[in-house]
Every structure is written in structure tokens, then in C-alpha cells.
Short mmCIF file of C-alpha atoms in Angstrom, two decimals:
data_model
loop_
_atom_site.label_atom_id
_atom_site.label_comp_id
_atom_site.label_asym_id
_atom_site.label_seq_id
_atom_site.Cartn_x
_atom_site.Cartn_y
_atom_site.Cartn_z
CA MET A 185 13.55 102.02 106.90
CA LEU A 186 11.51 99.06 106.93
CA ARG A 187 9.61 97.96 103.45
CA ALA A 188 7.43 95.21 102.52
CA LEU A 189 8.75 92.69 99.93
CA THR A 190 6.32 89.80 98.49
CA ALA A 191 8.57 86.91 98.09
CA ASP A 192 8.66 83.43 96.45
CA LEU A 193 11.85 81.69 97.68
CA HIS A 194 11.49 78.37 95.62
CA VAL A 195 11.79 78.84 91.93
CA HIS A 196 13.36 76.39 89.43
CA THR A 197 14.95 77.08 86.26
CA VAL A 198 15.46 74.92 83.19
CA LEU A 199 18.68 73.47 84.90
CA SER A 200 15.97 71.32 86.94
CA PRO A 201 15.03 68.23 84.90
CA CYS A 202 11.43 68.61 85.91
CA ALA A 203 10.95 72.29 84.96
CA GLU A 204 9.37 73.61 81.90
CA VAL A 205 11.47 75.03 79.05
CA GLU A 206 9.70 78.51 79.79
CA MET A 207 11.83 78.57 83.01
CA THR A 208 14.44 80.80 81.62
CA PRO A 209 15.86 83.86 83.43
CA PRO A 210 14.09 86.75 81.43
CA LEU A 211 10.72 84.91 81.59
CA ILE A 212 10.87 84.22 85.28
CA VAL A 213 11.92 87.89 85.97
CA ARG A 214 8.89 89.06 83.82
CA ARG A 215 6.54 86.85 85.68
CA SER A 216 7.80 87.66 89.04
CA LEU A 217 7.34 91.37 88.31
CA GLN A 218 3.80 90.80 86.78
CA LEU A 219 2.79 89.18 90.30
CA GLY A 220 4.21 92.24 92.18
CA LEU A 221 7.07 90.03 93.71
CA GLY A 222 10.05 91.99 95.08
CA LEU A 223 12.03 88.95 96.01
CA ILE A 224 12.76 85.52 94.63
CA ALA A 225 15.24 82.72 95.01
CA VAL A 226 16.59 80.34 92.38
CA THR A 227 16.59 76.72 93.82
CA ASP A 228 17.39 74.17 91.26
CA HIS A 229 17.86 70.68 92.34
CA ASN A 230 21.19 69.99 93.76
CA ALA A 231 22.74 72.76 91.69
CA SER A 232 23.09 76.62 91.28
CA TRP A 233 24.47 77.20 87.96
CA ASN A 234 21.59 79.27 86.74
CA ALA A 235 21.28 81.52 89.74
CA GLU A 236 23.81 84.06 88.49
CA ALA A 237 21.87 84.41 85.14
CA VAL A 238 18.43 85.05 86.74
CA MET A 239 20.32 87.79 88.82
CA GLN A 240 21.94 89.19 85.98
CA ALA A 241 18.48 89.18 84.24
CA ALA A 242 16.97 91.01 87.07
CA LEU A 243 19.37 93.92 87.15
CA GLY A 244 17.52 97.38 87.14
CA SER A 245 14.17 95.63 87.13
CA GLY A 246 13.52 96.18 90.86
CA LEU A 247 13.44 92.21 91.59
CA CYS A 248 16.05 90.99 93.77
CA VAL A 249 17.20 87.50 93.31
CA LEU A 250 18.96 85.09 95.96
CA PRO A 251 21.16 82.51 94.78
CA GLY A 252 20.18 79.12 96.32
CA MET A 253 19.43 75.36 95.74
CA GLU A 254 17.02 72.72 96.63
CA LEU A 255 19.18 69.94 98.09
CA GLN A 256 18.04 66.34 98.41
CA THR A 257 19.59 64.90 101.59
CA ARG A 258 20.41 61.24 102.24
CA GLU A 259 17.03 60.95 103.57
CA GLU A 260 15.40 62.20 100.43
CA VAL A 261 14.36 65.22 102.15
CA HIS A 262 14.13 68.44 100.10
CA LEU A 263 15.90 71.28 101.81
CA LEU A 264 15.85 74.96 100.62
CA CYS A 265 19.44 76.37 101.02
CA LEU A 266 19.36 80.20 100.45
CA PHE A 267 22.19 82.55 100.41
CA ASP A 268 22.84 86.24 99.70
CA SER A 269 26.34 85.73 98.26
CA LEU A 270 26.85 84.11 95.14
CA ASP A 271 30.27 83.19 96.30
CA ARG A 272 28.81 81.38 99.40
CA CYS A 273 26.37 79.58 97.15
CA CYS A 274 29.00 78.53 94.66
CA GLN A 275 30.95 77.09 97.65
CA TRP A 276 27.91 74.96 98.76
CA GLN A 277 27.51 73.99 95.21
CA THR A 278 31.03 72.50 95.07
CA GLU A 279 30.42 70.61 98.20
CA VAL A 280 27.16 69.20 97.40
CA TRP A 281 28.73 68.23 93.88
CA SER A 282 31.24 66.20 95.65
CA LEU A 283 28.72 64.08 97.21
CA LEU A 284 26.24 63.67 94.46
CA PRO A 285 26.28 60.19 93.08
CA ASP A 286 27.95 59.90 89.67
CA LEU A 287 24.81 58.94 87.65
CA VAL A 288 23.90 60.07 84.09
CA ASN A 289 20.81 61.94 83.55
CA ARG A 290 18.16 60.15 81.42
CA GLU A 291 16.43 62.92 79.64
CA GLU A 292 13.50 60.47 78.43
CA VAL A 293 12.69 59.91 82.00
CA PHE A 294 13.69 62.97 84.06
CA GLY A 295 13.82 65.71 81.35
CA PRO A 296 16.87 67.76 80.17
CA GLN A 297 19.06 70.07 82.11
CA PHE A 298 20.13 73.20 80.72
CA VAL A 299 22.74 75.74 81.88
CA VAL A 300 21.81 79.40 80.19
CA ASP A 301 22.73 82.72 80.13
CA ALA A 302 20.90 85.93 81.24
CA THR A 303 18.90 86.13 78.13
CA GLY A 304 18.05 82.40 78.30
CA ASP A 305 20.27 81.07 75.48
CA TRP A 306 21.60 77.67 76.02
CA ILE A 307 25.18 77.33 77.21
CA ARG A 308 25.45 73.53 77.95
CA THR A 309 23.56 70.32 78.87
CA GLU A 310 24.30 68.92 82.33
CA PRO A 311 24.80 65.19 81.88
CA ARG A 312 24.89 64.44 85.41
CA LEU A 313 21.58 63.32 86.95
CA LEU A 314 20.55 66.18 89.41
CA ALA A 315 17.45 64.44 90.70
CA ALA A 316 19.18 62.32 93.16
CA SER A 317 19.96 62.24 96.79
CA VAL A 318 23.17 63.61 97.92
CA ASP A 319 25.29 61.79 100.45
CA ILE A 320 24.79 64.17 103.24
CA PRO A 321 22.34 63.69 106.13
CA LEU A 322 19.77 66.59 106.92
CA GLU A 323 21.49 67.60 110.33
CA ALA A 324 24.77 68.06 108.55
CA ALA A 325 23.30 69.95 105.56
CA THR A 326 21.54 72.46 107.93
CA GLY A 327 24.61 72.92 109.94
CA ARG A 328 26.75 73.59 107.13
CA VAL A 329 24.47 75.85 105.21
CA HIS A 330 24.37 78.09 108.55
CA GLN A 331 28.12 77.96 108.63
CA LEU A 332 28.23 79.24 105.09
CA GLY A 333 25.79 82.15 106.11
CA GLY A 334 22.63 80.83 104.57
CA LEU A 335 19.02 79.85 105.53
CA ALA A 336 18.01 76.29 105.68
CA ILE A 337 14.18 75.68 105.24
CA PRO A 338 12.61 72.29 104.74
CA SER A 339 10.71 72.36 101.46
CA HIS A 340 6.94 71.64 101.11
CA VAL A 341 6.56 69.88 104.48
CA ASP A 342 2.74 69.04 103.82
CA ARG A 343 3.64 66.98 100.58
CA PRO A 344 3.44 63.09 101.05
CA SER A 345 6.94 62.68 99.14
CA PHE A 346 10.34 64.21 99.40
CA SER A 347 9.37 66.06 102.51
CA LEU A 348 10.58 66.38 106.25
CA LEU A 349 7.29 65.06 107.68
CA ALA A 350 6.64 62.49 105.36
CA ASN A 351 10.19 61.02 105.21
CA LEU A 352 10.88 61.38 108.89
CA GLY A 353 7.32 61.26 110.26
CA PHE A 354 8.16 64.19 112.79
CA VAL A 355 10.29 67.21 113.20
CA PRO A 356 13.45 66.34 115.30
CA ASP A 357 13.70 68.47 118.49
CA ASP A 358 17.40 69.46 117.72
CA LEU A 359 16.87 70.21 113.98
CA GLU A 360 18.18 73.65 113.32
CA VAL A 361 16.12 75.13 110.45
CA ASP A 362 14.86 78.61 110.08
CA ALA A 363 11.28 78.05 108.93
CA MET A 364 8.89 75.47 107.30
CA GLU A 365 7.81 75.89 103.78
CA VAL A 366 4.30 74.53 102.86
CA THR A 367 2.55 74.50 99.59
CA SER A 368 0.00 76.72 98.20
CA ARG A 369 -2.73 73.94 99.01
CA PHE A 370 -1.97 73.99 102.76
CA VAL A 371 -4.97 75.19 104.84
CA PRO A 372 -4.05 76.22 108.55
CA GLY A 373 -6.34 74.11 110.73
CA ALA A 374 -7.49 71.61 108.36
CA ASP A 375 -5.19 68.68 109.50
CA PRO A 376 -4.67 68.70 113.20
CA VAL A 377 -1.84 66.22 113.37
CA LEU A 378 0.13 68.50 110.63
CA GLY A 379 -0.93 71.59 112.53
CA GLU A 380 0.61 70.05 115.61
CA ALA A 381 3.76 69.07 113.97
CA LEU A 382 4.24 72.60 112.55
CA GLN A 383 3.26 74.50 115.82
CA GLY A 384 5.66 77.20 116.83
CA TRP A 385 7.48 77.31 113.33
CA PRO A 386 7.33 80.24 111.02
CA LEU A 387 5.65 79.24 107.81
CA LEU A 388 6.29 80.23 104.38
CA VAL A 389 4.17 79.59 101.10
CA ASN A 390 6.46 79.31 97.95
CA GLY A 391 5.65 78.23 94.65
CA ASP A 392 8.05 75.27 94.07
CA ALA A 393 7.60 76.79 90.48
CA HIS A 394 8.58 74.47 87.76
CA ARG A 395 6.61 76.38 85.37
CA LEU A 396 5.72 80.21 85.24
CA ALA A 397 2.03 79.83 86.40
CA ASP A 398 3.46 78.12 89.61
CA LEU A 399 4.94 81.28 90.92
CA GLN A 400 3.27 82.40 94.16
CA ALA A 401 2.89 86.03 95.72
CA ARG A 402 1.72 84.83 99.13
CA THR A 403 4.63 85.39 101.56
CA THR A 404 5.57 89.06 102.39
CA PHE A 405 8.46 89.99 104.45
CA ILE A 406 8.63 93.38 106.52
CA ILE A 407 12.44 94.00 106.39
CA GLU A 408 15.08 96.75 105.38
CA GLU A 409 16.69 94.98 102.70
CA PRO A 410 16.58 91.52 100.92
CA VAL A 411 19.47 89.81 102.82
CA VAL A 412 19.49 86.70 104.77
CA PRO A 413 20.16 88.45 108.22
CA GLU A 414 17.06 90.49 107.52
CA LEU A 415 15.08 87.40 106.62
CA LEU A 416 16.14 85.64 109.61
CA LEU A 417 15.05 88.69 111.79
CA ALA A 418 11.81 88.60 110.18
CA LEU A 419 11.23 84.78 110.46
CA LYS A 420 12.02 85.19 114.32
CA GLY A 421 9.65 88.34 114.51
CA GLU A 422 12.65 90.48 115.91
CA ARG A 423 13.51 94.21 115.71
CA GLY A 424 10.23 95.05 113.94
CA ARG A 425 10.82 92.61 111.06
CA GLN A 426 7.96 90.22 110.24
CA VAL A 427 6.89 87.76 107.73
CA ALA A 428 3.09 87.38 106.82
CA VAL A 429 1.25 84.66 104.54
CA THR A 430 -2.03 85.20 102.84
CA TRP A 431 -3.92 82.06 103.32
CA SER A 432 -6.41 81.48 100.68
#
């Protein structure tokens, strides 16, 4: 049976150096439920260690949590990589980690990077800089994510930095991605050039949440269950599955 799930598929935790200290698993779950969200994805920068903690924090709450990552490709394009299997996400993490520059995080510049448990308690501080480009081109990244059974969605394409359109200037004809994410500030029709570039693509509004107030409840999926194959059907508008965005 089809059901409606409102989703925010771009949520950071305290593992992301630019996230606020309030972005802990229990507080993320509580805020998501307050907003009426039924589905979120944990997408820290180039890492996924806190995804399982948020999944555990959500057990029994009615909130589904997908493990994922916001990859920064060689072109400095941010790409959401979403999975419905923690094992596949961890495999992707291992591959990404092998291509991440071996740089030390400077907390005074970028902020700390905390790995936490389901209660939000500190486990360790990650010393390696996560806010860096991984040595993998966008096309190779999207292909590998799909091989692992995931979704590949360029992040905040209407932003002037770290976005597909800002960095490449166009959407390559052969780019195999599943949708385009726009920010909560995006207004359909306001920018004809941007509108033309995004024509024909399913659009999602997510929060890119680095603090609790950033979480968004603007995108709703009509699906049977919150798994990648169902989300993909909704993005394609097939078999009665749909995705709808509230524009405001």
C-alpha cells in the first residue's frame, strides 16, 4: 500500500566540521518528528560513521533513517550518496576514505569532527580533514554509487559554490544522476537560466541541515516503503509512486 512520507535527505551531524554541536542523533530525531518527517538521510561530509548512531536513535520512533554521505568530488561538486543498506554505505565510505587527501583537520578553522553514539555521547574526534575534495571525478562517483545500489543526487545546485552548476556551468548530457537538489530559497521560474538547466529533472528540497533549525519538511514521497528502489520509482513517477515539493 502506498503511503506519504515527508523527507529531508540531507542532514549533517556533529561529524561534519561545519555542523553545530546540537546535531546529535537524539536531537536530530526529536526535531525530525516535530516537523512531521517520516524519512531522513544522514549525509556528513565524505564520511558516514554517525549514520548508524542516528539509525539506532530512531528505532521505535516511526522515523526511517537512510545512511549516506555528501561527497565532495574532484571537481568540488557536492553529491548526495544515499543507501538503504548500512553495509553498502560503509563499503562506499571505505572507498572514499582511500581517496581522501591525508590532511589534518584544523578545528580553529573548520570546526571539530565528532563521532558519537546513539545517545549523542562522544566516542572519538576524527583528526583527518573531511572538508576536502576526494580524488574521484563526478562521473565515476555516480557510477560507483549506482553499482552499490544507491542514489546519486547533486547537492544544492542553485548555490554559487560547491554545486554542479556553479562549478561545471551546465548539466552534462551523459550525467547519470537520479534527481537534483535545490535549496529552500529556490523559487521555480525566478531564474530562467537556472530553470532551463534543471528542466526535466525531478527536484528535491532538503535542508542541508547543519543545525536543527535547518531541517526541512518540503519534499514528500508517495511510496510503499522508504527504500532506494521505491524512492527511485517516485523520482521517475512510475507505478503510482510520486514525489512532490511544497514551494514557498
